[in-house]
Short mmCIF file of C-alpha atoms in Angstrom, two decimals:
data_model
loop_
_atom_site.label_atom_id
_atom_site.label_comp_id
_atom_site.label_asym_id
_atom_site.label_seq_id
_atom_site.Cartn_x
_atom_site.Cartn_y
_atom_site.Cartn_z
CA SER C 1 -17.22 96.24 11.41
CA GLN C 2 -16.76 94.93 7.90
CA LYS C 3 -13.41 95.57 6.26
CA ILE C 4 -12.69 95.34 2.58
CA GLU C 5 -9.06 94.61 1.78
CA GLN C 6 -7.23 94.71 -1.49
CA ASN C 7 -3.81 93.44 -0.57
CA SER C 8 -1.99 94.19 -3.81
CA GLU C 9 -1.17 97.84 -4.23
CA ALA C 10 0.10 97.35 -7.75
CA LEU C 11 0.11 94.72 -10.45
CA ASN C 12 2.20 94.79 -13.64
CA ILE C 13 1.41 92.42 -16.49
CA GLN C 14 2.12 92.05 -20.18
CA GLU C 15 -0.45 92.92 -22.81
CA GLY C 16 -2.56 89.93 -23.76
CA LYS C 17 -2.26 88.22 -20.38
CA THR C 18 -5.03 87.83 -17.83
CA ALA C 19 -4.96 90.20 -14.88
CA THR C 20 -6.36 88.85 -11.60
CA LEU C 21 -7.11 91.21 -8.73
CA THR C 22 -8.15 90.14 -5.24
CA CYS C 23 -10.64 91.57 -2.79
CA ASN C 24 -11.01 90.06 0.68
CA TYR C 25 -13.60 90.85 3.32
CA THR C 26 -13.17 90.19 7.01
CA ASN C 27 -16.49 89.53 8.67
CA TYR C 28 -19.92 88.64 7.41
CA SER C 29 -20.48 87.84 3.78
CA PRO C 30 -21.75 90.97 2.05
CA ALA C 31 -24.88 90.46 0.00
CA TYR C 32 -23.21 92.16 -2.93
CA LEU C 33 -19.77 93.22 -3.98
CA GLN C 34 -19.14 95.90 -6.55
CA TRP C 35 -16.09 96.60 -8.69
CA TYR C 36 -15.09 100.03 -9.98
CA ARG C 37 -12.38 101.39 -12.20
CA GLN C 38 -10.68 104.70 -11.44
CA ASP C 39 -8.36 106.64 -13.71
CA PRO C 40 -6.00 109.29 -12.27
CA GLY C 41 -7.77 112.48 -11.26
CA ARG C 42 -11.21 111.11 -12.12
CA GLY C 43 -14.09 109.58 -10.20
CA PRO C 44 -14.57 105.80 -10.03
CA VAL C 45 -16.69 104.16 -12.72
CA PHE C 46 -18.91 101.19 -11.93
CA LEU C 47 -17.98 97.95 -13.72
CA LEU C 48 -19.70 94.93 -12.22
CA LEU C 49 -21.81 93.81 -9.30
CA ILE C 50 -21.90 90.24 -8.04
CA ARG C 51 -24.39 88.83 -5.57
CA GLU C 52 -23.51 86.50 -2.73
CA ASN C 53 -25.35 83.60 -4.36
CA GLU C 54 -23.67 84.11 -7.73
CA LYS C 55 -20.43 82.28 -8.18
CA GLU C 56 -19.40 84.18 -11.29
CA LYS C 57 -20.39 87.20 -13.37
CA ARG C 58 -19.08 88.19 -16.79
CA LYS C 59 -19.11 91.32 -18.91
CA GLU C 60 -17.11 91.29 -22.13
CA ARG C 61 -13.47 90.71 -21.07
CA LEU C 62 -14.26 91.10 -17.39
CA LYS C 63 -15.09 88.29 -14.98
CA VAL C 64 -15.82 88.48 -11.27
CA THR C 65 -16.08 85.56 -8.86
CA PHE C 66 -17.40 85.43 -5.31
CA ASP C 67 -16.19 82.73 -2.92
CA THR C 68 -17.95 82.95 0.45
CA THR C 69 -15.78 80.15 1.88
CA LEU C 70 -12.58 82.07 1.22
CA LYS C 71 -14.31 85.43 1.90
CA GLN C 72 -12.93 86.63 -1.36
CA SER C 73 -13.83 88.09 -4.73
CA LEU C 74 -11.54 87.83 -7.73
CA PHE C 75 -11.66 90.25 -10.64
CA HIS C 76 -10.22 89.07 -13.95
CA ILE C 77 -9.44 91.00 -17.12
CA THR C 78 -8.70 88.66 -19.99
CA ALA C 79 -6.64 89.63 -23.05
CA SER C 80 -5.51 92.73 -21.17
CA GLN C 81 -4.66 95.91 -23.07
CA PRO C 82 -2.63 99.00 -22.11
CA ALA C 83 -5.96 100.88 -22.00
CA ASP C 84 -6.95 98.67 -19.05
CA SER C 85 -4.26 100.36 -16.95
CA ALA C 86 -6.06 101.99 -14.03
CA THR C 87 -6.83 101.49 -10.35
CA TYR C 88 -9.52 98.94 -9.62
CA LEU C 89 -11.58 99.20 -6.45
CA CYS C 90 -13.90 96.72 -4.83
CA ALA C 91 -16.70 97.95 -2.63
CA HIS C 92 -19.61 96.77 -0.57
CA ARG C 93 -22.58 98.65 0.72
CA GLY C 94 -22.66 98.25 4.48
CA ARG C 95 -25.16 99.77 6.85
CA ARG C 96 -23.72 103.22 6.54
CA ALA C 97 -22.34 103.64 3.08
CA LEU C 98 -20.60 102.18 0.11
CA THR C 99 -17.23 101.18 1.58
CA PHE C 100 -14.23 100.85 -0.71
CA GLY C 101 -11.03 98.89 -0.57
CA SER C 102 -7.78 100.75 -1.06
CA GLY C 103 -7.58 99.67 -4.69
CA THR C 104 -5.08 97.84 -6.88
CA ARG C 105 -3.20 99.82 -9.51
CA LEU C 106 -2.96 97.75 -12.68
CA GLN C 107 -0.30 98.53 -15.27
CA VAL C 108 -0.48 96.67 -18.58
CA GLN C 109 2.78 96.82 -20.50
CA PRO C 110 2.63 96.84 -24.31
CA LYS B 1 -28.32 111.91 -19.93
CA ALA B 2 -25.93 114.18 -18.08
CA GLY B 3 -23.68 112.63 -15.47
CA VAL B 4 -22.85 113.84 -11.99
CA THR B 5 -21.46 117.38 -12.11
CA GLN B 6 -19.14 118.76 -9.48
CA THR B 7 -17.99 122.35 -9.26
CA PRO B 8 -15.44 123.72 -9.09
CA ARG B 9 -12.94 121.21 -10.49
CA TYR B 10 -9.97 122.80 -8.76
CA LEU B 11 -9.67 125.01 -5.74
CA ILE B 12 -6.79 126.52 -3.78
CA LYS B 13 -7.54 127.84 -0.31
CA THR B 14 -5.52 129.10 2.63
CA ARG B 15 -5.47 127.49 6.06
CA GLY B 16 -8.29 128.78 8.23
CA GLN B 17 -10.59 129.62 5.33
CA GLN B 18 -13.77 127.80 4.54
CA VAL B 19 -14.89 126.22 1.29
CA THR B 20 -18.15 125.09 -0.31
CA LEU B 21 -18.26 122.39 -2.96
CA SER B 22 -21.24 121.66 -5.16
CA CYS B 23 -22.66 118.49 -6.67
CA SER B 24 -25.51 118.05 -9.14
CA PRO B 25 -26.64 114.41 -9.29
CA ILE B 26 -27.97 112.56 -12.30
CA SER B 27 -31.53 113.59 -13.02
CA GLY B 28 -33.92 111.43 -11.02
CA HIS B 29 -31.34 110.35 -8.45
CA ARG B 30 -32.26 111.32 -4.92
CA SER B 31 -29.30 109.83 -3.06
CA VAL B 32 -26.04 111.77 -2.93
CA SER B 33 -22.88 110.70 -1.11
CA TRP B 34 -19.61 112.50 -0.54
CA TYR B 35 -16.15 110.97 -0.27
CA GLN B 36 -12.69 112.28 0.46
CA GLN B 37 -9.82 110.64 -1.41
CA THR B 38 -6.18 111.01 -0.43
CA PRO B 39 -3.20 108.90 -1.52
CA GLY B 40 -2.67 107.54 1.97
CA GLN B 41 -6.26 106.91 3.04
CA GLY B 42 -8.08 105.96 -0.14
CA LEU B 43 -11.78 106.72 -0.46
CA GLN B 44 -13.23 107.78 2.87
CA PHE B 45 -16.97 108.21 3.31
CA LEU B 46 -18.08 111.64 4.50
CA PHE B 47 -21.88 111.64 4.43
CA GLU B 48 -24.92 110.53 2.52
CA TYR B 49 -28.13 112.41 1.82
CA PHE B 50 -31.47 111.19 0.61
CA SER B 51 -34.47 113.43 0.00
CA GLU B 52 -32.82 116.37 1.78
CA THR B 53 -32.03 114.35 4.93
CA GLN B 54 -28.61 113.25 6.07
CA ARG B 55 -28.94 109.49 6.39
CA ASN B 56 -25.39 108.48 7.24
CA LYS B 57 -22.22 110.16 8.37
CA GLY B 58 -18.60 109.07 8.34
CA ASN B 59 -15.92 109.66 10.95
CA PHE B 60 -14.98 113.23 10.12
CA PRO B 61 -14.87 116.24 12.45
CA GLY B 62 -17.72 118.68 12.65
CA ARG B 63 -15.85 121.08 10.38
CA PHE B 64 -17.20 118.97 7.55
CA SER B 65 -20.87 119.50 6.86
CA GLY B 66 -23.28 119.17 4.02
CA ARG B 67 -26.80 119.61 2.87
CA GLN B 68 -29.13 118.58 0.10
CA PHE B 69 -31.71 120.73 -1.62
CA SER B 70 -35.17 119.84 -2.84
CA ASN B 71 -33.83 119.38 -6.38
CA SER B 72 -31.35 116.80 -4.99
CA ARG B 73 -28.37 119.04 -5.58
CA SER B 74 -25.93 118.86 -2.70
CA GLU B 75 -23.25 121.01 -1.18
CA MET B 76 -20.53 120.21 1.28
CA ASN B 77 -18.76 122.76 3.39
CA VAL B 78 -15.44 122.59 5.18
CA SER B 79 -14.69 125.30 7.71
CA THR B 80 -11.37 126.29 9.26
CA LEU B 81 -9.39 124.49 6.60
CA GLU B 82 -6.29 122.54 7.56
CA LEU B 83 -3.41 121.41 5.37
CA GLY B 84 -4.58 117.81 5.80
CA ASP B 85 -7.88 118.65 4.12
CA SER B 86 -6.10 118.76 0.78
CA ALA B 87 -7.71 115.96 -1.21
CA LEU B 88 -9.95 114.98 -4.08
CA TYR B 89 -13.56 115.33 -2.97
CA LEU B 90 -15.91 113.07 -4.84
CA CYS B 91 -19.66 113.12 -5.04
CA ALA B 92 -21.71 110.10 -6.08
CA SER B 93 -25.38 109.78 -6.87
CA SER B 94 -27.57 106.70 -6.77
CA LEU B 95 -31.04 105.95 -7.99
CA GLU B 96 -32.32 104.14 -4.93
CA ALA B 97 -32.46 104.77 -1.22
CA PRO B 98 -29.53 104.29 1.16
CA GLY B 99 -29.11 100.81 2.54
CA GLN B 100 -30.01 99.08 -0.69
CA ALA B 101 -26.95 97.01 -1.35
CA ASN B 102 -27.43 96.51 -5.05
CA THR B 103 -27.28 100.19 -5.89
CA GLU B 104 -24.40 101.23 -8.06
CA ALA B 105 -22.92 104.67 -7.52
CA PHE B 106 -22.26 107.18 -10.27
CA PHE B 107 -19.35 109.47 -9.45
CA GLY B 108 -18.54 112.95 -10.57
CA GLN B 109 -15.08 114.07 -11.69
CA GLY B 110 -14.34 115.41 -8.26
CA THR B 111 -13.09 118.70 -6.86
CA ARG B 112 -9.34 118.88 -6.21
CA LEU B 113 -8.90 121.00 -3.10
CA THR B 114 -5.44 122.25 -2.17
CA VAL B 115 -4.96 123.96 1.17
CA VAL B 116 -1.82 126.08 1.48
#
């Protein structure tokens, strides 16, 4: 079955830098990948969706890429701010449900 | 419009008891999913309902059950609680039917269940 893997548990960067988070999938290329943000004790919030045939998607300071050759999606936050500190989850909707990776906890230092 | 509402926000129960959690989806959404989130396991899918029918189920024991009402509100029940059931239980609603890959999920704040 499809597995979604976010290999980095945590990422610490300085304010103003670009944060890059990685999401890898193991089997078939999912038609879509979704990215969510989750703050402690709260439910995930949808950020972006990228289709298999889209190489890149942008929303304000966020950018997502989808590389079917590498079986990977990258999530970038440019000009990062301390308020961007949160856990970021990638997900794909398989046959049964929306399946999430384990998440990467981003900490932006002022 | 109002978001997904889960009640209660916090709950403390004793081993062996049962618990019922409630979820009111966004108005117009007919698909409701439930997830269990623990620090070690991340977000684990429990079940998904659409138009009062369970469409998908995750790998959880039969102690975990759910249902959906005609107004799309959903409840999940856990019987014979175990310590390991302590977790954040999240409900998500979606506008479209299960299996549609481009459907974003809207999550509630969750119910924090502690079993002692």
